[in-house]
Short mmCIF file of C-alpha atoms in Angstrom, two decimals:
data_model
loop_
_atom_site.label_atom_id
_atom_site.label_comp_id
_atom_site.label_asym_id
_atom_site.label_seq_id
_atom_site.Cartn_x
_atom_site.Cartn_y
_atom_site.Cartn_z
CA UNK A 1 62.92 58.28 39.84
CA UNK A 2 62.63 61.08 42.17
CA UNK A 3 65.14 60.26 44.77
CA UNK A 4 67.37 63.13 43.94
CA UNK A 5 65.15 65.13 45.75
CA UNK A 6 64.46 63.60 48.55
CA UNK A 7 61.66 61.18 47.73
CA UNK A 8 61.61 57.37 47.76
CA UNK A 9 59.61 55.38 45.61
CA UNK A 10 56.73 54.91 47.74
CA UNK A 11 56.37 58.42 48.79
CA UNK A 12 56.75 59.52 44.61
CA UNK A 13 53.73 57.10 44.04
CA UNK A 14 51.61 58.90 46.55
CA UNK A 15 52.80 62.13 45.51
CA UNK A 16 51.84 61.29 41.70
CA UNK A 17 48.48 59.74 42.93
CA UNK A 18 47.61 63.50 44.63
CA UNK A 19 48.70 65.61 41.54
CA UNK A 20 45.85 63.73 39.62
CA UNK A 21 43.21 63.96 42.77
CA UNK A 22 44.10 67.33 43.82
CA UNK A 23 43.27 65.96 46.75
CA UNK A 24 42.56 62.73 48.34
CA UNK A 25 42.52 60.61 52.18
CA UNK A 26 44.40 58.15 53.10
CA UNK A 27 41.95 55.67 52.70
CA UNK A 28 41.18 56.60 48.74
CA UNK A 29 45.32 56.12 48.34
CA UNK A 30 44.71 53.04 49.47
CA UNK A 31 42.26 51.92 47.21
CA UNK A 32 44.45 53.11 44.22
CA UNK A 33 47.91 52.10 45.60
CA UNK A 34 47.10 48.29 47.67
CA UNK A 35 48.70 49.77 50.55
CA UNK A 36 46.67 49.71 53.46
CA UNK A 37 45.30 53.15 54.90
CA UNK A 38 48.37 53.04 58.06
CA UNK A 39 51.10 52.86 55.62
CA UNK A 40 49.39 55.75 53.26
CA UNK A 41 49.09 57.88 56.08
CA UNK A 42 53.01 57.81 57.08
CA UNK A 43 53.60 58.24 53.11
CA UNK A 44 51.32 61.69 53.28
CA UNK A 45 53.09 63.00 56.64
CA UNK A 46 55.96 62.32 54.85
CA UNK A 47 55.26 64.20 52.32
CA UNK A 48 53.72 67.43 54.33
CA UNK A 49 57.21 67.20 56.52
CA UNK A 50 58.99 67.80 53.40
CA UNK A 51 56.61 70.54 52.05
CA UNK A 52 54.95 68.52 49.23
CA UNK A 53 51.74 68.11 50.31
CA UNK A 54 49.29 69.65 53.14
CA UNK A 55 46.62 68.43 55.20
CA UNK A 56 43.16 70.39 53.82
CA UNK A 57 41.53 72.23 56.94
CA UNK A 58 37.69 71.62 55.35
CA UNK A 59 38.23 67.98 54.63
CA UNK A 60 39.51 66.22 57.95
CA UNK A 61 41.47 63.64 56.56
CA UNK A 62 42.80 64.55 53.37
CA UNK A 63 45.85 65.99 51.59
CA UNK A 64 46.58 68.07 48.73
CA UNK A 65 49.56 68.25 46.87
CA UNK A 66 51.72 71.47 46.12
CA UNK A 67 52.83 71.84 42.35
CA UNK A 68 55.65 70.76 41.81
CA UNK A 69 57.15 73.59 40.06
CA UNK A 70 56.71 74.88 43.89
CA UNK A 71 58.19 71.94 45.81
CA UNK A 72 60.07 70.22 43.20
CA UNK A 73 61.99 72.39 40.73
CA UNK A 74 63.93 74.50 43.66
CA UNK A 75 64.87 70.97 44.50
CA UNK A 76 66.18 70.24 41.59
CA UNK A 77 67.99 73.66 41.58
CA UNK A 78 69.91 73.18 44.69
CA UNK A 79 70.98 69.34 43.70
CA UNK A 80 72.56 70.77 40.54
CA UNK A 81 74.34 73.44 42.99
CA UNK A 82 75.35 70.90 45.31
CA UNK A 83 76.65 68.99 42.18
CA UNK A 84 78.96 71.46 41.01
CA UNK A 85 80.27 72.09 44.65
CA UNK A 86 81.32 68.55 45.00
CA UNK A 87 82.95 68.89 40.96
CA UNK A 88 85.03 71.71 42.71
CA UNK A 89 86.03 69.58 45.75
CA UNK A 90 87.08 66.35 43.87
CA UNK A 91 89.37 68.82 41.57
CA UNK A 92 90.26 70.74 44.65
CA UNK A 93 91.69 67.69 45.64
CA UNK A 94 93.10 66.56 42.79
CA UNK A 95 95.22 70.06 42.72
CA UNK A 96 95.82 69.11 46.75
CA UNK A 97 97.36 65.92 45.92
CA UNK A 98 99.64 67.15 42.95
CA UNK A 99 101.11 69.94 45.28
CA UNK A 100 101.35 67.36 48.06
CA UNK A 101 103.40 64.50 46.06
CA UNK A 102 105.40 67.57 44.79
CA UNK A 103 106.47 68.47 48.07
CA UNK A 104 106.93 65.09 49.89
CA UNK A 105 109.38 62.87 49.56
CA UNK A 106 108.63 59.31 48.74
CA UNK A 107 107.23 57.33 51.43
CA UNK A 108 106.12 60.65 53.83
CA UNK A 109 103.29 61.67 53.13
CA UNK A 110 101.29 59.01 50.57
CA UNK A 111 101.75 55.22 50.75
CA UNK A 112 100.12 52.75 47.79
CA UNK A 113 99.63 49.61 48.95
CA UNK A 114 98.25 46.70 46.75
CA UNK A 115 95.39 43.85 46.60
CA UNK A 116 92.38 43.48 48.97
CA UNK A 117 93.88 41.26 51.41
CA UNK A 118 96.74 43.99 52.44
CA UNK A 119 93.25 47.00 52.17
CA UNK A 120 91.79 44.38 55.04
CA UNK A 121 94.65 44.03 57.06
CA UNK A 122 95.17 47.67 57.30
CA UNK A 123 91.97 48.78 57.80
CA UNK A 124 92.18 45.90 61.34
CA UNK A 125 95.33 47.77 62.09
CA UNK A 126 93.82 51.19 61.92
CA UNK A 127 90.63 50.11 64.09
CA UNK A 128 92.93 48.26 66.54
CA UNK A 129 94.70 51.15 67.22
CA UNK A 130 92.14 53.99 67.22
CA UNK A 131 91.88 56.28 70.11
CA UNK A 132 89.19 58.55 70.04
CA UNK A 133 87.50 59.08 66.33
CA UNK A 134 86.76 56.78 63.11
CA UNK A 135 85.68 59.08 60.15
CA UNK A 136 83.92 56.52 57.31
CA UNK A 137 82.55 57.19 53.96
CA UNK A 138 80.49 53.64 53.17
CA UNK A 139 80.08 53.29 49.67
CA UNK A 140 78.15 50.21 47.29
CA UNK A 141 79.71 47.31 46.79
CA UNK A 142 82.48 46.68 48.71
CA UNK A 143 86.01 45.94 47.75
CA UNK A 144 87.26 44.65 50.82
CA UNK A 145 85.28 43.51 53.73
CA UNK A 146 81.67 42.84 53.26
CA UNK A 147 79.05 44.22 55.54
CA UNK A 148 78.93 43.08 59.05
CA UNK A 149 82.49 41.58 58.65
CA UNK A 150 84.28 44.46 60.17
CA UNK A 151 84.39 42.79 63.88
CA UNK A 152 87.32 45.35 64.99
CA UNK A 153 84.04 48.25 64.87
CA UNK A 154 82.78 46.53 67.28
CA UNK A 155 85.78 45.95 69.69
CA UNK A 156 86.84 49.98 69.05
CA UNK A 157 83.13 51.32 70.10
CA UNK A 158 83.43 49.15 73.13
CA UNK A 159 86.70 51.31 73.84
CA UNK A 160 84.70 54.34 73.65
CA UNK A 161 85.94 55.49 70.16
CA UNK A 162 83.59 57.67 68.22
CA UNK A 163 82.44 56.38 64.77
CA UNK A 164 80.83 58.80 62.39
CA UNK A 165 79.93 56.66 59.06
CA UNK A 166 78.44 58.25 56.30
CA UNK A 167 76.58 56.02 53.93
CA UNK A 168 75.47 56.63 50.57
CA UNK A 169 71.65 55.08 49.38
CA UNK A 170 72.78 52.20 46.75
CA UNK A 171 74.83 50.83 49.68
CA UNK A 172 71.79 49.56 51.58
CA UNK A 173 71.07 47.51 48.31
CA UNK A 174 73.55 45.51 48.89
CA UNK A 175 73.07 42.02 50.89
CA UNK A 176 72.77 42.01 54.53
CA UNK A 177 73.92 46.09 54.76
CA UNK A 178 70.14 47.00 56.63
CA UNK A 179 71.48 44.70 58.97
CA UNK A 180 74.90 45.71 59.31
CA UNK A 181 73.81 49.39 60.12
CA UNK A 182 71.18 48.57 62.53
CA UNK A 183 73.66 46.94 64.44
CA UNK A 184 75.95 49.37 63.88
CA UNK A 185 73.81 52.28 65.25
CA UNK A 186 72.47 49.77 68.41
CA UNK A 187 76.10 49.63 69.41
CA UNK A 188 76.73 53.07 69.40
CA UNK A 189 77.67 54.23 65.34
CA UNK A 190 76.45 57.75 64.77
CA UNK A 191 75.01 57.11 60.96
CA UNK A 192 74.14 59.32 58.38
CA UNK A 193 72.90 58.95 54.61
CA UNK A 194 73.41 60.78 51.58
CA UNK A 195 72.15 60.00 48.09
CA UNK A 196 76.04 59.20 46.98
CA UNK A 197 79.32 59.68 48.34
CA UNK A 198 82.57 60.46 45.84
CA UNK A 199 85.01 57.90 47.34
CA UNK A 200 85.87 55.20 49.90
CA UNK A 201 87.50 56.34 52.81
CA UNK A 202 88.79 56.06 56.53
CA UNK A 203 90.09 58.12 58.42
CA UNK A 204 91.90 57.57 61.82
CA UNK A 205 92.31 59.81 64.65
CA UNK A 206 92.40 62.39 61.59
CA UNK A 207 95.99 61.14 61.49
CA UNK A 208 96.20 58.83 58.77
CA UNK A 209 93.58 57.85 55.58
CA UNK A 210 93.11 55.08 54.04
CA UNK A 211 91.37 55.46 50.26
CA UNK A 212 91.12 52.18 47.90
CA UNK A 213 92.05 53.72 44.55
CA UNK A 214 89.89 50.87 42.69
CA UNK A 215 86.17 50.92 42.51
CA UNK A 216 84.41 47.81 42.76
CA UNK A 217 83.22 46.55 39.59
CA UNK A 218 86.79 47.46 38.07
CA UNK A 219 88.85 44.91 35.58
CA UNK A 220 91.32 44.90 38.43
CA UNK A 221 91.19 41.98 40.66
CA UNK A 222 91.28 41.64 44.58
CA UNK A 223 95.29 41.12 43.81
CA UNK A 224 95.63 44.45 41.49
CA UNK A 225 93.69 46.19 43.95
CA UNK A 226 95.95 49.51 44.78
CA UNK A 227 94.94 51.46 48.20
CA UNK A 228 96.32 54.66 49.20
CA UNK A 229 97.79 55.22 52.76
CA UNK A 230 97.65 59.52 53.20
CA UNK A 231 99.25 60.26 56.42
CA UNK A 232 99.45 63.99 58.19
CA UNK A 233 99.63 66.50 55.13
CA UNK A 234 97.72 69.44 53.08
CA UNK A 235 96.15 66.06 51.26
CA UNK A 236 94.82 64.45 54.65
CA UNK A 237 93.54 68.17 56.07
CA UNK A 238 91.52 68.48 52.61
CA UNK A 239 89.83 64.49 52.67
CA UNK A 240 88.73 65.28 56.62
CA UNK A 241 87.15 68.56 55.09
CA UNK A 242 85.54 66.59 52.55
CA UNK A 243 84.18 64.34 55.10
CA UNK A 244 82.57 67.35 57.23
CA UNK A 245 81.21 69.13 54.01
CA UNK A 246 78.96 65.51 53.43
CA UNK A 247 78.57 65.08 56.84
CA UNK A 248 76.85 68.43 57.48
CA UNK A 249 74.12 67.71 54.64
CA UNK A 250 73.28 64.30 55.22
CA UNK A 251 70.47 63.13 56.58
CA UNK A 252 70.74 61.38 60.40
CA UNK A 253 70.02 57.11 60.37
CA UNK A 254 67.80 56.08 63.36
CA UNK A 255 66.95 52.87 64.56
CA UNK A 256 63.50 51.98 65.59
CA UNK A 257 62.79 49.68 68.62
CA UNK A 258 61.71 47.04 66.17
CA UNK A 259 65.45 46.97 64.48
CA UNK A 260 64.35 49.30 61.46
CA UNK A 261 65.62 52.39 60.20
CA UNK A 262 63.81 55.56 60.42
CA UNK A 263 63.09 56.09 63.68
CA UNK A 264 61.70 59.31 64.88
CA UNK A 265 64.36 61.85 66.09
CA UNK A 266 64.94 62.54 70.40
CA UNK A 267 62.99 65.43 71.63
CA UNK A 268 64.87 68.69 71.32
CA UNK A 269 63.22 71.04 74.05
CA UNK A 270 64.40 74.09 71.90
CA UNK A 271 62.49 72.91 68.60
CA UNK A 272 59.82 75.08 67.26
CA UNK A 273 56.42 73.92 67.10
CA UNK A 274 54.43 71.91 64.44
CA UNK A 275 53.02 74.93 63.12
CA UNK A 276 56.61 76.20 62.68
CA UNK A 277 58.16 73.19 61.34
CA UNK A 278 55.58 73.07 58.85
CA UNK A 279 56.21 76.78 57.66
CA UNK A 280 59.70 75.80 57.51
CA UNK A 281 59.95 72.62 55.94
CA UNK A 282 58.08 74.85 52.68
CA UNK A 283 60.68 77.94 53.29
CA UNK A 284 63.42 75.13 52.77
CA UNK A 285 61.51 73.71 49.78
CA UNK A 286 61.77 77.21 47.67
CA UNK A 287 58.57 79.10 48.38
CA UNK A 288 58.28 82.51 48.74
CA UNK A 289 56.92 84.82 51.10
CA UNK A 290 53.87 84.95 49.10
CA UNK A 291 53.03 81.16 48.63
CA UNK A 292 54.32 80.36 52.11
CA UNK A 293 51.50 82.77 53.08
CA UNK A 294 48.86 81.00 51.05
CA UNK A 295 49.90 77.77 51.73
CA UNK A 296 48.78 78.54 55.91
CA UNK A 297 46.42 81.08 55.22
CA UNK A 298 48.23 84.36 57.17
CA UNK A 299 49.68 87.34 56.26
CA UNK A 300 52.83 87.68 54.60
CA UNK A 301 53.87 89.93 57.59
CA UNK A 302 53.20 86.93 59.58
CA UNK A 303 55.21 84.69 57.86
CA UNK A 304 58.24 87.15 57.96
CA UNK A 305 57.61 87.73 61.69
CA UNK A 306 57.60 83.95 62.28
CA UNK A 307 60.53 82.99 60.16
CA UNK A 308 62.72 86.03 62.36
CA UNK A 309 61.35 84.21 65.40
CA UNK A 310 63.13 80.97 64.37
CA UNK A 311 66.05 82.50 63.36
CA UNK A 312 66.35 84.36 66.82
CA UNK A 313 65.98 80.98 68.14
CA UNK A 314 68.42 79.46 66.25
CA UNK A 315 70.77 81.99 66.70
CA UNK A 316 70.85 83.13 62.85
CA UNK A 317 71.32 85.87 60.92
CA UNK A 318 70.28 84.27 57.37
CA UNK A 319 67.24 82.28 56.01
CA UNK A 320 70.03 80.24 54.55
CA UNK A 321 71.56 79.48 57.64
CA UNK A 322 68.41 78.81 59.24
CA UNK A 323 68.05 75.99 56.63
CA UNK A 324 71.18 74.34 57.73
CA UNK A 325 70.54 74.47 61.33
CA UNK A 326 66.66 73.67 61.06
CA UNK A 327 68.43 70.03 59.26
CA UNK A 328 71.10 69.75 61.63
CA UNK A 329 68.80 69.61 64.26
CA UNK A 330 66.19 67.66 63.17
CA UNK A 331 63.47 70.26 63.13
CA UNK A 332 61.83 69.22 59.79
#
């Protein structure tokens, strides 16, 4: 129940186990979870990389957990923030699209089309004739073309075309999607997650849109099914911002050698050190100066000299900005 902030199920069992230990090993995880001691140990780096927990200097081996009114609550915070800035998107939008069908004639700048089959055929059409960029947002449950039927993906990233598909979590639930995106990504997809997306959408050559205006699990049938076609307009400029606002908070989809997502991120020769990472995966987590200080035994000084020394390496002027960048490029 803690994947709103960042956690998955796994990781909010270990993370549960240490807040009654204090502190505990891998090993003595094990013993209380049935995973074996390998597995724990990625679950409690896991959890240290994203400022929950940290490795205790006198007891080689173990963790201990940081309260959560320290690593969890800020979460929660920003989520409810980030809530209310996608509220005032989607009725941005809605305000976009009344001015827009004000100003356009019929037929100019929006086009409804209607049931799945005509979605499909469209969707071919736009991937057929792609030149350089595919924007996606991948939602659960598909109302068109199941996962790993979309062969024209394939055919365009062979071209060269860039695809940038943003998927939300519930749409790896659904059958044979792992699959889908680890192909995807092995042919050359950039993929990114984020816990949910507020629409279906492609975009072409940030030309033209496509948007189904149905969700799946609807009354409407495949045949009542009603898409929306949103060529170049004030509509179009504000659904490719919508696109970059998700893109730039979601989290990067890797694919391991063994066909599993997750891998580790490439090198970046310009990335801060452990130490630093560490310091700022609990800056981005909420803590203060103060318990930033505790948490890796220096000076409060210190911490404030080392967090300027990754923003002048960043190229920052605010901890805030430092936070986006430090995600961007995979430094926590």
């Amino acid at each position: 129940m803690l994947e709103t902030v960042g956690l998955t199920a796994a990781e909010a069992e270990v993370y549960r186990l240490l807040l009654d230990a204090e502190s505990a090993s891998a090993e003595e995880v094990s013993g209380r979870t049935g995973l074996g001691p390998p597995a724990v140990g990625a679950l409690l780096l896991a959890l240290e990389a994203k400022g929950l927990a940290y490795a205790v200097e006198e007891s080689p081996g173990a963790y201990a957990v940081i309260p959560p009114e320290v690593a969890l609550v800020p979460r929660l915070q920003r989520h409810a923030e980030a809530l209310e800035q996608d509220r005032a998107v989607v009725l941005g939008l809605v305000e976009t699209y009344r001015r827009s069908a004000r100003s356009w004639g019929a037929g100019e700048a929006i086009e409804v089309i209607s049931g799945a089959a005509a979605l499909r055929q469209r969707l071919r059409q736009l991937q057929d004739g792609v030149r350089h960029e595919m924007l996606w947002f991948c939602k659960a449950r598909h109302v068109a073309m199941p996962a790993g039927s979309n062969r024209e993906e394939y055919d365009a990233l062979g071209r060269g075309v860039l695809y940038r598909v943003l998927y939300e979590q519930a749409y790896f639930d659904d059958p044979g999607a792992v699959d889908h995106v680890v192909r995807g990504v092995r042919a050359g997809e950039v993929a990114r997650a984020v816990p949910r997306l507020p629409l279906r959408m492609a975009v072409a050559d940030r030309s033209l849109a496509v948007l189904p205006l149905s969700s799946a699990g609807t009354p409407a049938g495949p045949r009542q099914l009603k898409t929306a076609l949103v060529r170049e307009s004030s509509l179009l400029e504000a659904l490719i911002d919508l696109f970059q606002h998700y893109w730039e908070v979601a989290a990067p989809l890797r694919v391991t050698e063994e066909g599993q997502i997750g891998g580790a991120a490439p090198a970046d020769p310009a990335a801060p050190v452990a130490e630093d990472r560490h310091l700022l995966s609990l800056m981005v987590a909420g803590m203060t100066d103060e318990a930033i200080a505790g948490q890796l035994r220096v000076s409060k000084r210190t911490v404030q000299r080392r967090i300027q020394g990754l923003m002048n390496l960043a190229g920052v002027a605010t901890r805030m900005q430092l936070g986006w960048h430090a995600a961007r490029r995979n430094w926590l």
